[in-house]
């Protein structure tokens, strides 16, 4: 009678099912959050790699006032396009 949903004395089935359903729902939310964070981390690294590999040559900083020696500036080598595979 007390919290008996179906009138057969099996109210504890309802509690057990609600508990298991809640655990599944919480686990699904945690999995989605972890996947979202992993995606954002990988996407950020990929974007940084893209920017680093497609970066144009930046202008050199002006030499320091106290330094009279000149140092060569490091530039990236020019990229060469990939050659297509030979036709068979």
Coordinates of N, CA and C in Angstrom, one line a residue:
X1 N 0.8 -1.2 0.0 CA 0.0 0.0 0.0 C 0.9 1.3 0.0
X2 N 1.9 1.3 0.7 CA 2.8 2.4 0.8 C 3.8 2.4 -0.4
X3 N 3.6 3.3 -1.4 CA 4.4 3.4 -2.6 C 4.3 2.1 -3.4
X4 N 3.2 1.5 -3.5 CA 3.0 0.3 -4.3 C 2.3 0.7 -5.6
X5 N 3.1 0.8 -6.7 CA 2.7 1.3 -7.9 C 1.6 0.5 -8.6
X6 N 1.8 -0.8 -8.5 CA 1.0 -1.7 -9.3 C 0.0 -2.5 -8.5
X7 N 0.0 -2.4 -7.2 CA -0.9 -3.1 -6.3 C -0.6 -4.6 -6.1
X8 N 0.6 -5.0 -6.4 CA 0.9 -6.4 -6.2 C 2.0 -6.6 -5.2
X9 N 2.5 -5.6 -4.5 CA 3.5 -5.7 -3.5 C 4.9 -5.7 -4.1
X10 N 5.1 -5.3 -5.3 CA 6.4 -5.3 -6.0 C 6.9 -3.8 -6.2
X11 N 6.7 -3.0 -5.2 CA 7.1 -1.6 -5.3 C 8.6 -1.4 -5.4
X12 N 9.3 -2.4 -4.8 CA 10.8 -2.3 -4.8 C 11.4 -2.5 -6.2
X13 N 10.6 -3.2 -7.1 CA 11.1 -3.3 -8.5 C 11.2 -1.9 -9.1
X14 N 10.2 -1.0 -8.7 CA 10.2 0.3 -9.3 C 11.4 1.1 -8.8
X15 N 11.8 0.9 -7.5 CA 12.9 1.6 -6.9 C 14.2 1.1 -7.5
X16 N 14.3 -0.2 -7.7 CA 15.5 -0.8 -8.3 C 15.7 -0.3 -9.8
X17 N 14.6 -0.3 -10.5 CA 14.6 0.1 -11.9 C 15.0 1.6 -12.0
X18 N 14.4 2.4 -11.1 CA 14.8 3.8 -11.1 C 16.2 4.1 -10.8
X19 N 16.8 3.3 -9.9 CA 18.2 3.5 -9.5 C 19.1 3.1 -10.6
X20 N 18.8 1.9 -11.3 CA 19.6 1.5 -12.4 C 19.5 2.4 -13.6
X21 N 18.3 2.9 -13.8 CA 18.1 3.9 -14.9 C 18.9 5.2 -14.7
X22 N 18.9 5.6 -13.4 CA 19.6 6.8 -13.0 C 21.1 6.6 -13.2
X23 N 21.6 5.5 -12.8 CA 23.0 5.2 -13.0 C 23.4 5.2 -14.5
X24 N 22.6 4.6 -15.3 CA 22.8 4.6 -16.8 C 22.8 6.0 -17.3
X25 N 21.9 6.8 -16.9 CA 21.8 8.2 -17.4 C 23.0 9.0 -16.9
X26 N 23.4 8.9 -15.7 CA 24.6 9.6 -15.2 C 25.9 9.1 -16.0
X27 N 26.0 7.8 -16.2 CA 27.1 7.3 -16.9 C 27.2 7.8 -18.4
X28 N 26.0 8.0 -19.0 CA 25.9 8.5 -20.4 C 26.4 10.0 -20.4
X29 N 25.9 10.7 -19.4 CA 26.3 12.1 -19.4 C 27.8 12.3 -19.2
X30 N 28.4 11.4 -18.3 CA 29.8 11.5 -18.0 C 30.6 11.1 -19.3
X31 N 30.2 10.1 -20.0 CA 30.8 9.7 -21.2 C 30.8 10.8 -22.3
X32 N 29.7 11.4 -22.5 CA 29.5 12.5 -23.4 C 30.4 13.6 -23.1
X33 N 30.5 14.0 -21.8 CA 31.4 15.1 -21.3 C 32.9 14.7 -21.6
X34 N 33.3 13.5 -21.3 CA 34.7 13.1 -21.5 C 35.0 13.1 -23.0
X35 N 34.1 12.6 -23.9 CA 34.3 12.7 -25.3 C 34.4 14.1 -25.8
X36 N 33.6 15.0 -25.3 CA 33.6 16.4 -25.7 C 34.9 17.0 -25.4
X37 N 35.4 16.8 -24.2 CA 36.7 17.4 -23.7 C 37.8 16.8 -24.6
X38 N 37.8 15.5 -24.8 CA 38.9 14.9 -25.6 C 38.9 15.5 -27.0
X39 N 37.7 15.7 -27.6 CA 37.6 16.3 -28.9 C 38.1 17.7 -29.0
X40 N 37.8 18.5 -27.9 CA 38.3 19.8 -27.9 C 39.8 19.9 -27.8
X41 N 40.4 19.0 -27.0 CA 41.8 18.9 -26.8 C 42.5 18.6 -28.2
X42 N 42.0 17.5 -28.8 CA 42.6 17.1 -30.1 C 42.4 18.2 -31.2
X43 N 41.2 18.8 -31.2 CA 41.0 19.9 -32.2 C 41.9 21.1 -32.0
X44 N 42.1 21.4 -30.7 CA 43.0 22.5 -30.4 C 44.4 22.2 -30.9
X45 N 44.9 21.0 -30.6 CA 46.2 20.6 -31.0 C 46.3 20.6 -32.6
X46 N 45.3 20.1 -33.2 CA 45.3 20.0 -34.7 C 45.3 21.4 -35.3
X47 N 44.6 22.3 -34.7 CA 44.5 23.7 -35.1 C 45.9 24.4 -34.9
X48 N 46.5 24.1 -33.8 CA 47.9 24.7 -33.6 C 48.9 24.1 -34.5
X49 N 48.8 22.8 -34.8 CA 49.7 22.2 -35.8 C 49.5 22.8 -37.2
X50 N 48.2 23.0 -37.5 CA 47.9 23.6 -38.8 C 48.5 25.0 -38.9
X51 N 48.4 25.8 -37.9 CA 48.9 27.1 -37.9 C 50.4 27.1 -37.9
X52 N 51.0 26.2 -37.2 CA 52.5 26.1 -37.2 C 53.0 25.7 -38.5
X53 N 52.3 24.8 -39.2 CA 52.9 24.3 -40.5 C 52.5 25.2 -41.6
X54 N 51.6 26.1 -41.5 CA 51.2 27.0 -42.6 C 51.5 28.4 -42.2
X55 N 52.4 28.6 -41.3 CA 52.8 29.9 -40.9 C 53.7 30.6 -41.9
X56 N 53.4 31.8 -42.2 CA 54.2 32.6 -43.1 C 55.5 33.1 -42.4
X57 N 56.4 33.5 -43.1 CA 57.7 34.0 -42.5 C 57.4 35.3 -41.8
X58 N 57.7 35.3 -40.5 CA 57.4 36.5 -39.7 C 58.6 37.5 -39.9
X59 N 58.3 38.8 -39.8 CA 59.4 39.7 -39.9 C 60.3 39.6 -38.7
X60 N 61.6 39.8 -38.9 CA 62.6 39.6 -37.8 C 62.4 40.8 -36.8
X61 N 62.6 40.5 -35.6 CA 62.6 41.5 -34.5 C 63.8 42.4 -34.7
X62 N 63.6 43.7 -34.4 CA 64.7 44.6 -34.5 C 65.8 44.2 -33.5
X63 N 67.1 44.4 -33.9 CA 68.2 43.9 -33.0 C 68.2 44.7 -31.7
X64 N 68.7 44.1 -30.7 CA 68.8 44.8 -29.4 C 69.8 46.0 -29.5
X65 N 69.6 47.0 -28.7 CA 70.4 48.2 -28.8 C 71.8 47.9 -28.3
X66 N 72.0 47.0 -27.3 CA 73.3 46.7 -26.8 C 74.1 45.8 -27.7
X67 N 73.4 45.0 -28.5 CA 74.1 44.0 -29.3 C 74.6 44.6 -30.6
X68 N 75.9 44.4 -30.9 CA 76.4 44.9 -32.2 C 76.6 43.8 -33.2
X69 N 76.6 42.5 -32.7 CA 76.8 41.4 -33.6 C 75.5 41.1 -34.3
X70 N 75.6 40.7 -35.6 CA 74.5 40.3 -36.3 C 74.3 38.8 -36.3
X71 N 73.1 38.3 -36.1 CA 72.9 36.9 -36.2 C 72.0 36.6 -37.4
X72 N 72.2 35.5 -38.0 CA 71.3 35.2 -39.2 C 69.9 34.8 -38.6
X73 N 68.9 35.2 -39.4 CA 67.6 34.9 -39.0 C 67.2 33.5 -39.5
X74 N 66.5 32.8 -38.7 CA 66.1 31.4 -39.1 C 64.8 31.6 -39.9
X75 N 64.8 31.0 -41.1 CA 63.5 31.0 -41.9 C 63.2 29.5 -42.2
X76 N 61.9 29.3 -42.4 CA 61.5 28.0 -42.8 C 61.8 27.7 -44.2
X77 N 62.2 26.5 -44.5 CA 62.5 26.2 -46.0 C 61.2 26.2 -46.7
X78 N 61.3 26.5 -48.0 CA 60.1 26.5 -48.9 C 59.5 25.1 -49.0
X79 N 58.2 25.1 -49.0 CA 57.5 23.8 -49.1 C 57.5 23.3 -50.6
X80 N 57.7 22.1 -50.8 CA 57.6 21.6 -52.2 C 56.4 20.7 -52.3
X81 N 55.6 20.8 -53.4 CA 54.4 20.0 -53.5 C 54.7 18.5 -53.7
X82 N 53.8 17.7 -53.2 CA 54.0 16.3 -53.3 C 53.8 15.9 -54.8
X83 N 54.5 14.9 -55.3 CA 54.4 14.4 -56.6 C 53.3 13.3 -56.6
X84 N 52.5 13.3 -57.7 CA 51.5 12.3 -57.7 C 52.1 10.9 -58.0
X85 N 51.5 9.8 -57.6 CA 52.1 8.5 -57.9 C 52.1 8.2 -59.4
X86 N 53.0 7.4 -59.9 CA 53.1 7.2 -61.4 C 51.8 6.4 -61.8
X87 N 51.4 6.7 -63.0 CA 50.3 6.0 -63.6 C 50.7 4.6 -64.0
X88 N 49.9 3.6 -63.8 CA 50.2 2.2 -64.1 C 49.5 1.8 -65.4

